[in-house]
mmCIF file of C-alpha atoms in Angstrom:
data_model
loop_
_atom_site.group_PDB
_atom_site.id
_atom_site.type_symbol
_atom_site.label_atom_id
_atom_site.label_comp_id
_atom_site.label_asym_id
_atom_site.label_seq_id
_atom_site.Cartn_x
_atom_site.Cartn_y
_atom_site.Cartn_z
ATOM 1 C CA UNK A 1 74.941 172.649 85.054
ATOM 2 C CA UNK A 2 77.032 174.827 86.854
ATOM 3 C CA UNK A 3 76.661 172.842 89.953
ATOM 4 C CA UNK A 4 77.936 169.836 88.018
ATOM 5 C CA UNK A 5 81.298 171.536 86.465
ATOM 6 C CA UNK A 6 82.153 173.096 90.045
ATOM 7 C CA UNK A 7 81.770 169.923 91.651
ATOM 8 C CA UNK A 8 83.780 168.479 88.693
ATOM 9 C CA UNK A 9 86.758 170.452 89.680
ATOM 10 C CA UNK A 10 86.731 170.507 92.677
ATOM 11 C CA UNK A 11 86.856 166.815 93.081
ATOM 12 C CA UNK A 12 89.997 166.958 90.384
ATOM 13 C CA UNK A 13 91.760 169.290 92.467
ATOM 14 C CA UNK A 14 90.880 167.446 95.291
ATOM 15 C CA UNK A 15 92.420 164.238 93.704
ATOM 16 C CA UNK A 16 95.560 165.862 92.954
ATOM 17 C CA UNK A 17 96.296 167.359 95.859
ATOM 18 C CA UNK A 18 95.848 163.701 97.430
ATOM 19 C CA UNK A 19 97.989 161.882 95.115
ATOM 20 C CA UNK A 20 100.801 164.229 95.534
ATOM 21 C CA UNK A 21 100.496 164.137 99.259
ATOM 22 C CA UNK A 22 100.050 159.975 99.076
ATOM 23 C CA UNK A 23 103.701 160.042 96.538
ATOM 24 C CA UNK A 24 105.733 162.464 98.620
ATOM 25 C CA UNK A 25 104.687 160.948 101.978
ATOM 26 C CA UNK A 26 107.621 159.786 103.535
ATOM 27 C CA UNK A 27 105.768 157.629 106.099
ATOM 28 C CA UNK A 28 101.980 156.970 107.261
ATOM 29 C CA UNK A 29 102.098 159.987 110.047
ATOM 30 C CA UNK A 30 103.030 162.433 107.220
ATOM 31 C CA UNK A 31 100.545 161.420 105.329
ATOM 32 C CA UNK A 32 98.119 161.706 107.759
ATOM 33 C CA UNK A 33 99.926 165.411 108.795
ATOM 34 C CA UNK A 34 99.336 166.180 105.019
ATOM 35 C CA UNK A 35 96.167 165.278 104.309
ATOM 36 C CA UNK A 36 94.792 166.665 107.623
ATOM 37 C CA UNK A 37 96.392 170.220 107.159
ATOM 38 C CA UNK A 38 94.737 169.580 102.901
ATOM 39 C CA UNK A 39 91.387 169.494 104.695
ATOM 40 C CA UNK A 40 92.407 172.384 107.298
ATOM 41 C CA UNK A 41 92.993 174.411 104.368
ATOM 42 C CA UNK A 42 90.133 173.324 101.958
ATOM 43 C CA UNK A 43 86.822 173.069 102.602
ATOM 44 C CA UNK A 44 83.926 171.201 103.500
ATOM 45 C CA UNK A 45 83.966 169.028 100.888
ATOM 46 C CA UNK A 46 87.140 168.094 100.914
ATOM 47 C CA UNK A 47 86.752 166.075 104.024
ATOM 48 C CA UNK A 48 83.556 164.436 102.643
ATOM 49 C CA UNK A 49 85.798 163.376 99.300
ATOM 50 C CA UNK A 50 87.947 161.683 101.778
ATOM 51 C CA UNK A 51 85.219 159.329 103.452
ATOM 52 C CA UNK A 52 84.321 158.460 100.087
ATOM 53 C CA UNK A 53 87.629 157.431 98.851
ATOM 54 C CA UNK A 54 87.818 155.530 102.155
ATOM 55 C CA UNK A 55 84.709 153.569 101.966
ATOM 56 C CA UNK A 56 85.079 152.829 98.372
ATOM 57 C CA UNK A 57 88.992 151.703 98.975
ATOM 58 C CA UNK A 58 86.840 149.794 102.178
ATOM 59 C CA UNK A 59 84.519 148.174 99.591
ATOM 60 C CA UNK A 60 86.852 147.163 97.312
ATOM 61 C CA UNK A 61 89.099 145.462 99.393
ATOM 62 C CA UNK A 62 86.215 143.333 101.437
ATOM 63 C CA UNK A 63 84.763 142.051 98.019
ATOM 64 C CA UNK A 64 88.843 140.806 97.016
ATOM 65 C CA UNK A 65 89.295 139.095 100.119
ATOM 66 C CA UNK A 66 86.165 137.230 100.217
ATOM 67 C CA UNK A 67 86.068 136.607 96.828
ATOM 68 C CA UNK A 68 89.490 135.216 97.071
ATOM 69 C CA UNK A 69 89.178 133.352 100.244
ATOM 70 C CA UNK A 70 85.961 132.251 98.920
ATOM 71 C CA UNK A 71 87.085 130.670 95.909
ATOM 72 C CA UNK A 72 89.488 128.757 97.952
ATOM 73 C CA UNK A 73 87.402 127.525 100.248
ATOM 74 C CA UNK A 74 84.578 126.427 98.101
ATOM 75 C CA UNK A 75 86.573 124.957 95.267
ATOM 76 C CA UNK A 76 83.973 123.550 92.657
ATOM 77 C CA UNK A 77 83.534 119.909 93.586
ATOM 78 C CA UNK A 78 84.177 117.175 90.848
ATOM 79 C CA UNK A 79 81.292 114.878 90.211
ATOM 80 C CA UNK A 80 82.172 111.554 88.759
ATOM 81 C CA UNK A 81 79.227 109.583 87.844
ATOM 82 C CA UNK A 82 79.566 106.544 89.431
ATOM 83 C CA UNK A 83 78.783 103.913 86.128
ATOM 84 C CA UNK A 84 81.972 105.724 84.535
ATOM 85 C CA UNK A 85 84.159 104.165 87.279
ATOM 86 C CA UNK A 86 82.392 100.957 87.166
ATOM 87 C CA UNK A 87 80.693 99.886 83.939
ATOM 88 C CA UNK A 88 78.804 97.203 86.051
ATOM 89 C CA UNK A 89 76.641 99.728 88.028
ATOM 90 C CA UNK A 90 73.384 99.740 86.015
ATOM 91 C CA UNK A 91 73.989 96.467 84.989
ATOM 92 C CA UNK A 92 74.550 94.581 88.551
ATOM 93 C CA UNK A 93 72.044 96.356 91.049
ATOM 94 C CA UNK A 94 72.646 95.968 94.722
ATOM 95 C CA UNK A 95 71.669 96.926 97.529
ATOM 96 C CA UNK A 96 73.580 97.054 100.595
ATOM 97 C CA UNK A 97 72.090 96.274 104.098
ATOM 98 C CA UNK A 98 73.596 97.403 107.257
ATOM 99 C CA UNK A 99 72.170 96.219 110.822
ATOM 100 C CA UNK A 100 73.682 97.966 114.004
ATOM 101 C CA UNK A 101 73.136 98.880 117.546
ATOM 102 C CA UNK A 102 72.204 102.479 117.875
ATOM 103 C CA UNK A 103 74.615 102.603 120.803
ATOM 104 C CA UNK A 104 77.119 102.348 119.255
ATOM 105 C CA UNK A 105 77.106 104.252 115.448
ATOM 106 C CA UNK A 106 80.852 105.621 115.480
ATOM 107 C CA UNK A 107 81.499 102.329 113.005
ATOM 108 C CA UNK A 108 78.666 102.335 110.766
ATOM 109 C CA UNK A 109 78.875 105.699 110.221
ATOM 110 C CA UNK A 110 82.331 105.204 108.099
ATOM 111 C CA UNK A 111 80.567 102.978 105.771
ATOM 112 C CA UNK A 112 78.003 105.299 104.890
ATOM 113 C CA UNK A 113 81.173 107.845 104.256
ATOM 114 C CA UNK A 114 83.518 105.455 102.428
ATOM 115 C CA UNK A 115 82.339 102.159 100.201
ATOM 116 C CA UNK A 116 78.733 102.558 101.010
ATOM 117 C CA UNK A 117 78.323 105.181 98.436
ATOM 118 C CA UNK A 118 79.417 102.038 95.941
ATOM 119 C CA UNK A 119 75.859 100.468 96.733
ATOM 120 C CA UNK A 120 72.967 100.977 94.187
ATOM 121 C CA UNK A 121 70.625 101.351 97.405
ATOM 122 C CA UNK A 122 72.198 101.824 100.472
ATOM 123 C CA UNK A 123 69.924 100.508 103.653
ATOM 124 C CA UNK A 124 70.848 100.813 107.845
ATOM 125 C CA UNK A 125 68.463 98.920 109.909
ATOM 126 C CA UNK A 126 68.435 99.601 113.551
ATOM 127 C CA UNK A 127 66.389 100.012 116.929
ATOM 128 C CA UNK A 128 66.034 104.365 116.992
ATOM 129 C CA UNK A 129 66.486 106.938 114.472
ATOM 130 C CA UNK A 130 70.140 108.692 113.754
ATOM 131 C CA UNK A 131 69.776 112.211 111.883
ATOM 132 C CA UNK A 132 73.028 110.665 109.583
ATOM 133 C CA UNK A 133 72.198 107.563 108.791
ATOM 134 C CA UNK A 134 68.118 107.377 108.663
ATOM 135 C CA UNK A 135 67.901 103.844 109.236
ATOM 136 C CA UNK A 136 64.539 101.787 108.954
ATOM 137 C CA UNK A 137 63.722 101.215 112.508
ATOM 138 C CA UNK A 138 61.841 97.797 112.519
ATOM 139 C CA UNK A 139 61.369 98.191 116.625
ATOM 140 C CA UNK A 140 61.759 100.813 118.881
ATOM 141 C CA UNK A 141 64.788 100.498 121.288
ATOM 142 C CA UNK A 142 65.842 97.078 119.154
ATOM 143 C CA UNK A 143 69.132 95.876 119.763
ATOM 144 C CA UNK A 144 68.290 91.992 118.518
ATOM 145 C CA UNK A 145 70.804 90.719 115.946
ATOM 146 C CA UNK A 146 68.082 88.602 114.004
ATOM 147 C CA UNK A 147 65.048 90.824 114.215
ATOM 148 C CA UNK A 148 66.745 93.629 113.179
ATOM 149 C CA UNK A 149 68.177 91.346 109.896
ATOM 150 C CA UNK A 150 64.813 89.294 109.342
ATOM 151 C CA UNK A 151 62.669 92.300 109.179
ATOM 152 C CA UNK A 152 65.113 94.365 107.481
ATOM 153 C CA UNK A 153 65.390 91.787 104.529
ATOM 154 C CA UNK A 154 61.849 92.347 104.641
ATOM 155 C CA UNK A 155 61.418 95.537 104.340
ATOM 156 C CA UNK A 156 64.517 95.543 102.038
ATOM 157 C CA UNK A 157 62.530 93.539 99.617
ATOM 158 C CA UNK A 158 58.824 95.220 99.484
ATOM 159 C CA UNK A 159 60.582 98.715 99.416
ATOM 160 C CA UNK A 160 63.566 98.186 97.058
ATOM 161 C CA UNK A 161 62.425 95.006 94.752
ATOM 162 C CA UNK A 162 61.812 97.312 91.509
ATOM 163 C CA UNK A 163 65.468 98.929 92.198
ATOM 164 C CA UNK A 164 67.881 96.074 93.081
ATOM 165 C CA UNK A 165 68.740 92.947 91.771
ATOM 166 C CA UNK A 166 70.820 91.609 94.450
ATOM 167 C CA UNK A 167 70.436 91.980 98.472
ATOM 168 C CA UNK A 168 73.881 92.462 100.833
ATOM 169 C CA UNK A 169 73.978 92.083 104.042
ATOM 170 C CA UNK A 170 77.342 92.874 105.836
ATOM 171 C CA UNK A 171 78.036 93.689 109.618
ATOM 172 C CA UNK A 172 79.093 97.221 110.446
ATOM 173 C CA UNK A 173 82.228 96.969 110.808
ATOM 174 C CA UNK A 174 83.288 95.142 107.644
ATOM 175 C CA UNK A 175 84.434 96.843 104.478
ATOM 176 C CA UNK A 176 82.854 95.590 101.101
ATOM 177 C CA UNK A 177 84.836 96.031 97.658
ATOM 178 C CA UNK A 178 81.351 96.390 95.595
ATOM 179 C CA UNK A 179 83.250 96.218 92.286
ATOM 180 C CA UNK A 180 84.703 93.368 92.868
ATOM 181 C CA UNK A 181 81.273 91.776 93.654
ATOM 182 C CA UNK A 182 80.181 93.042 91.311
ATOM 183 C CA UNK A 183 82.705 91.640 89.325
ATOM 184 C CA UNK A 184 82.309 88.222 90.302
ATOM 185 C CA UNK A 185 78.633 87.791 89.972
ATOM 186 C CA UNK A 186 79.108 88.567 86.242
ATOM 187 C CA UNK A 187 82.395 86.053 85.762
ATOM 188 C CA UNK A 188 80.105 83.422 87.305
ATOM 189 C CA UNK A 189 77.238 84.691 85.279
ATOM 190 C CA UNK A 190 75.130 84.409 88.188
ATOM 191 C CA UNK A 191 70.975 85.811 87.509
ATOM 192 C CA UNK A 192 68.988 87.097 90.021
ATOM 193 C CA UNK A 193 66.317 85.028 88.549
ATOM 194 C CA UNK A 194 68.263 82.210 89.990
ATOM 195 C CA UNK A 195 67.163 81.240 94.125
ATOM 196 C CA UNK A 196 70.510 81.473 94.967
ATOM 197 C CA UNK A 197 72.469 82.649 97.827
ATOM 198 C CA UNK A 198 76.416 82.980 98.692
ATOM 199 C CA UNK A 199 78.839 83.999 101.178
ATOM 200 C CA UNK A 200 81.609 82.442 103.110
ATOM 201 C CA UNK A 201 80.229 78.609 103.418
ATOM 202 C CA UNK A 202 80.831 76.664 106.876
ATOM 203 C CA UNK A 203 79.797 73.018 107.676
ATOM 204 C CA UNK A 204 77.169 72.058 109.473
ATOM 205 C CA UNK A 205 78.239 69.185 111.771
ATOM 206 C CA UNK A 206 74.953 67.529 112.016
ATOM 207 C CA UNK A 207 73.599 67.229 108.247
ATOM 208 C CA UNK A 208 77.227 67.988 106.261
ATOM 209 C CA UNK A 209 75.526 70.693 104.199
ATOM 210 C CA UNK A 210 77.028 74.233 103.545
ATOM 211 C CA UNK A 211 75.770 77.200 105.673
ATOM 212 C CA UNK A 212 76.812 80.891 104.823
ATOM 213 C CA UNK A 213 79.030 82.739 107.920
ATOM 214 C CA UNK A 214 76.874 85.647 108.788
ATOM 215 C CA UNK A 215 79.573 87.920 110.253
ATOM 216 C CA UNK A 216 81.476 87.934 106.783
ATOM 217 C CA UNK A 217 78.563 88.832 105.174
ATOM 218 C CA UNK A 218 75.752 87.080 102.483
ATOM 219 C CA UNK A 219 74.447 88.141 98.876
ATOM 220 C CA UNK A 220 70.808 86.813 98.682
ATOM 221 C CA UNK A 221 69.265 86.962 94.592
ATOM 222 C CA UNK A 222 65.915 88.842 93.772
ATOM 223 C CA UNK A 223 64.129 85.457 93.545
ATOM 224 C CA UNK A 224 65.746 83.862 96.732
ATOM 225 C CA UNK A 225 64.279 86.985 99.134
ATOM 226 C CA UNK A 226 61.018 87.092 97.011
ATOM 227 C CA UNK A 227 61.126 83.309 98.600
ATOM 228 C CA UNK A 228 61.632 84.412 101.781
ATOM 229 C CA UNK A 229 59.226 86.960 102.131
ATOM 230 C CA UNK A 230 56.673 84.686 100.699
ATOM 231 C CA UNK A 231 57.259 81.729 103.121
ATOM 232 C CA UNK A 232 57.509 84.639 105.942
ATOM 233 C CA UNK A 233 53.832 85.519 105.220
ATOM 234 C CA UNK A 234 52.803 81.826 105.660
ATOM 235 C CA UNK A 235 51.180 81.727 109.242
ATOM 236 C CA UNK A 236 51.000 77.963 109.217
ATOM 237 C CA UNK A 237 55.145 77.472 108.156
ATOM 238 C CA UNK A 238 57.146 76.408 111.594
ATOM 239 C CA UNK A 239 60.222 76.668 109.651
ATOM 240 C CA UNK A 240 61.353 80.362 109.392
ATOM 241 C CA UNK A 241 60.638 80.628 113.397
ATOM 242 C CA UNK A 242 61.660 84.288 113.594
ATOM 243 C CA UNK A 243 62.517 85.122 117.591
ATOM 244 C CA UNK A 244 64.638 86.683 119.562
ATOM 245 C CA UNK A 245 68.057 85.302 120.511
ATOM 246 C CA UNK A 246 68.149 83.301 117.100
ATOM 247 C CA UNK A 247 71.144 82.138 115.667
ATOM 248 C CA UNK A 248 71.273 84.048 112.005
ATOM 249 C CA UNK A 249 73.148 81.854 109.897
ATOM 250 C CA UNK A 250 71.371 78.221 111.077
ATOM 251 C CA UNK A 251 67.859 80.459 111.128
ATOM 252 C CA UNK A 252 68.135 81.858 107.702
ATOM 253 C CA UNK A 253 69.757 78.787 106.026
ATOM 254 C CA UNK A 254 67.066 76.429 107.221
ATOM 255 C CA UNK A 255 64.480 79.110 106.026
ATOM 256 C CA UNK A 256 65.833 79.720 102.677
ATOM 257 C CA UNK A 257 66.540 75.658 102.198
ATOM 258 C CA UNK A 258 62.923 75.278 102.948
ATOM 259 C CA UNK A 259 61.930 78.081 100.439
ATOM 260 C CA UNK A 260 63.917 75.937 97.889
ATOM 261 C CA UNK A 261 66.808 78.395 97.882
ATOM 262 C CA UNK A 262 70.518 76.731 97.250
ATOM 263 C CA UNK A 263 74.149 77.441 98.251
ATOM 264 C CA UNK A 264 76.246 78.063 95.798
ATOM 265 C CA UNK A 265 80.019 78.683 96.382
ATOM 266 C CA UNK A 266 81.706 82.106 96.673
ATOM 267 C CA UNK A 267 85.076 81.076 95.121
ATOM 268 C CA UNK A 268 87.435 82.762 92.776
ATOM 269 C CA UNK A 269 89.002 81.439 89.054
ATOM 270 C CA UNK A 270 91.491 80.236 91.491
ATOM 271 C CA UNK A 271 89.783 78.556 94.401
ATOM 272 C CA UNK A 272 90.294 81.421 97.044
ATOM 273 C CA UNK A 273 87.362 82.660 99.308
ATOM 274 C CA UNK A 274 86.299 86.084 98.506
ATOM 275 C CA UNK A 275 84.346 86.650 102.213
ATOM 276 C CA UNK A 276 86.674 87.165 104.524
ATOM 277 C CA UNK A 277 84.969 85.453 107.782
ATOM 278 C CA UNK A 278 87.801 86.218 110.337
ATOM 279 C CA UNK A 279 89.802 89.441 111.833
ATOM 280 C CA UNK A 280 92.080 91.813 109.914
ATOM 281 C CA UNK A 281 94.963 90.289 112.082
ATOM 282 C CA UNK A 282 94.267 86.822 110.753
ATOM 283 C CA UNK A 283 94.675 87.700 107.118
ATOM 284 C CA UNK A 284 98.155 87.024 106.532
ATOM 285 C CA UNK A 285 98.501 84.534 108.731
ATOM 286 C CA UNK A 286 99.666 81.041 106.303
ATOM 287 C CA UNK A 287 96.858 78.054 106.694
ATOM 288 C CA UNK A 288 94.232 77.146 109.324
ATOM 289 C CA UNK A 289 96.153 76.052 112.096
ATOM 290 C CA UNK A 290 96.095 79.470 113.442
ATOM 291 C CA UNK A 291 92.166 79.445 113.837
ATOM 292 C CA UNK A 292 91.077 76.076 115.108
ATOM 293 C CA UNK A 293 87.425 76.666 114.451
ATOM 294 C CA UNK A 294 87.620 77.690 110.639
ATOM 295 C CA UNK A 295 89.608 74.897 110.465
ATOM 296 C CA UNK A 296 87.112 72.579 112.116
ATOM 297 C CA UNK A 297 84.095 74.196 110.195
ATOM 298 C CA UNK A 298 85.750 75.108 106.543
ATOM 299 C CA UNK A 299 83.627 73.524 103.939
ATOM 300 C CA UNK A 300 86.173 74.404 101.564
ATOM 301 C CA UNK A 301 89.305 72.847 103.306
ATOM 302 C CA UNK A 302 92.447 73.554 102.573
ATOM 303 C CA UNK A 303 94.888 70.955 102.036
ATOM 304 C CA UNK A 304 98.338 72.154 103.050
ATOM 305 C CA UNK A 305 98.739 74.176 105.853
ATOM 306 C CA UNK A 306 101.288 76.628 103.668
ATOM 307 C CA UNK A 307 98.511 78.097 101.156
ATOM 308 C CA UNK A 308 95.970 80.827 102.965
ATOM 309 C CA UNK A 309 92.471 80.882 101.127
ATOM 310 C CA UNK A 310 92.495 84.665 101.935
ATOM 311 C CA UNK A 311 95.894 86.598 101.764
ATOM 312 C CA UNK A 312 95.877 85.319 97.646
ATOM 313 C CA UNK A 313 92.650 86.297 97.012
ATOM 314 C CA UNK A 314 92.823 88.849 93.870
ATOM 315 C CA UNK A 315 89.595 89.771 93.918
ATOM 316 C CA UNK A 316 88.045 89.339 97.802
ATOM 317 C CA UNK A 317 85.887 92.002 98.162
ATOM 318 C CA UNK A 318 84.540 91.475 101.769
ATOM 319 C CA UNK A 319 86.100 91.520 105.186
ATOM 320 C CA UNK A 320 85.409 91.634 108.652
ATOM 321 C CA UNK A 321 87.307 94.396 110.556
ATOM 322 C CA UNK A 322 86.750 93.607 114.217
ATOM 323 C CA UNK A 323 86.681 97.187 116.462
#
């Protein structure tokens, strides 16, 4: 007891002896001068009183600044589920596939960063593994255009069938506006029951029919790759010839038009494409006469060179950025 009351004073004493050196210090060397000639004076546990205040005053002002800084720097991020923002999430399932050389995954990588995270199931197919992206590697080393999207579709549709409704599949370096799609399969009440597939349509030269641009991208149904899968596992079939060095638009139209799966147009309420099948720097360019071979090869033409199917296109969602 008597331990704890001479303690007790001591430490008051101590305290006021400080805090009348600390007010009447003129500057930090008399303060120092002061508190040194205190201790001088004092004794023993003076000095120790000291460290303690010092830690303590140590202590305190670590936990502020990394509580501050802290709070700064790890500000609470805002979640937003994503069927708030577009009320056809749950509604319109897709799922977004990506083929790319591993080479070269500077450009796919934005996707996965920026409107990929609008996809119901985002999927990158390629030829190795990448830590970021985790794509399904069909083949070791694969750099083919159509192996990597035939078996991906594949794969696509065993894996993901119970998840999506619809199937996308876009080149790297496009950028998709999924809402808009999404939009536009519900204003053309379009069902994935339906064996349907759209995109931008070209001509074929030959037979007159419509074929879907593969470089602006294609939106296959649920019954249309169920199809495809099914006429894939057909040994005796000779017409979904999947090899290397195939063309991707001619291959996969003549494969779904044998699987009984139809063309249907991509247009808007107004009669503007919504896949954008050439370069950013061709987009506000007036007419056709600019790119002779869209011209040629439209199977929507365009009658008057004046009116561009893509620069008044409300609701495009799809275009291919070249890089």
């Amino acid at each position: 007891m008597y331990v704890c009351i001479y303690v007790h004073t001591s430490l008051i004493n101590f305290l006021s002896t400080f805090m009348n050196s600390l007010f009447h210090a003129r500057s930090f060397r008399t303060l120092s001068v002061n508190l040194l000639t205190m201790i001088a004076r004092g004794r023993v546990y003076y000095a120790f009183y000291l460290v303690l205040i010092l830690i303590l005053l140590s202590v305190l002002s670590l936990y502020f600044a990394v509580n501050l800084c802290g709070s700064k720097a790890k500000a609470p991020t805002k979640i937003i589920y994503k069927a708030a923002v577009d009320l056809l999430y749950d509604d319109i399932r897709i799922l977004c596939m990506i083929p790319y050389n591993y080479n070269n995954p500077s450009t796919v990588q934005y996707v996965k960063r920026t409107w990929g995270k609008h996809c119901n199931v985002l999927l990158f197919v390629s030829g190795n593994i990448d830590n970021e992206l985790e794509p399904y590697v069909p083949e070791i080393n694969g750099t083919d255009n159509w192996t990597l999207v035939h078996r991906g579709l594949i794969h696509a549709f065993k894996v993901y069938k119970d998840e999506v409704d619809w199937f996308l599949k876009v080149e790297d370096s496009s950028f998709v506006v999924i809402e808009n799609l999404r939009h536009i399969i519900n204003s053309k009440k379009l069902l994935p029951t339906a064996p349907i597939y759209f995109g931008h349509e070209l001509e074929n030269t030959y037979t007159h029919k419509p074929f879907v641009f593969s470089k602006s991208g294609y939106v296959i149904s649920h019954e249309a790759l169920r199809r495809y899968v099914d006429l894939d596992r057909d040994p005796k079939t000779s017409h979904c010839q999947h090899l290397d060095g195939f063309t991707e638009e001619l291959e996969l139209s003549r494969c779904l038009r044998r699987a009984g799966v139809t063309t249907i147009d991509s247009l808007d309420d107004d009669g503007n494409e919504t896949f954008m099948p050439v370069h950013m720097n061709h987009h506000f360019l007036e007419g056709y006469d600019y790119i002779n071979w869209l011209k040629d090869l439209a199977y929507h033409k365009v009658d008057t060179v004046s009116k561009s199917p893509f620069v008044e296109a409300r609701l495009s969602f799809s275009c291919w950025i070249s890089t």
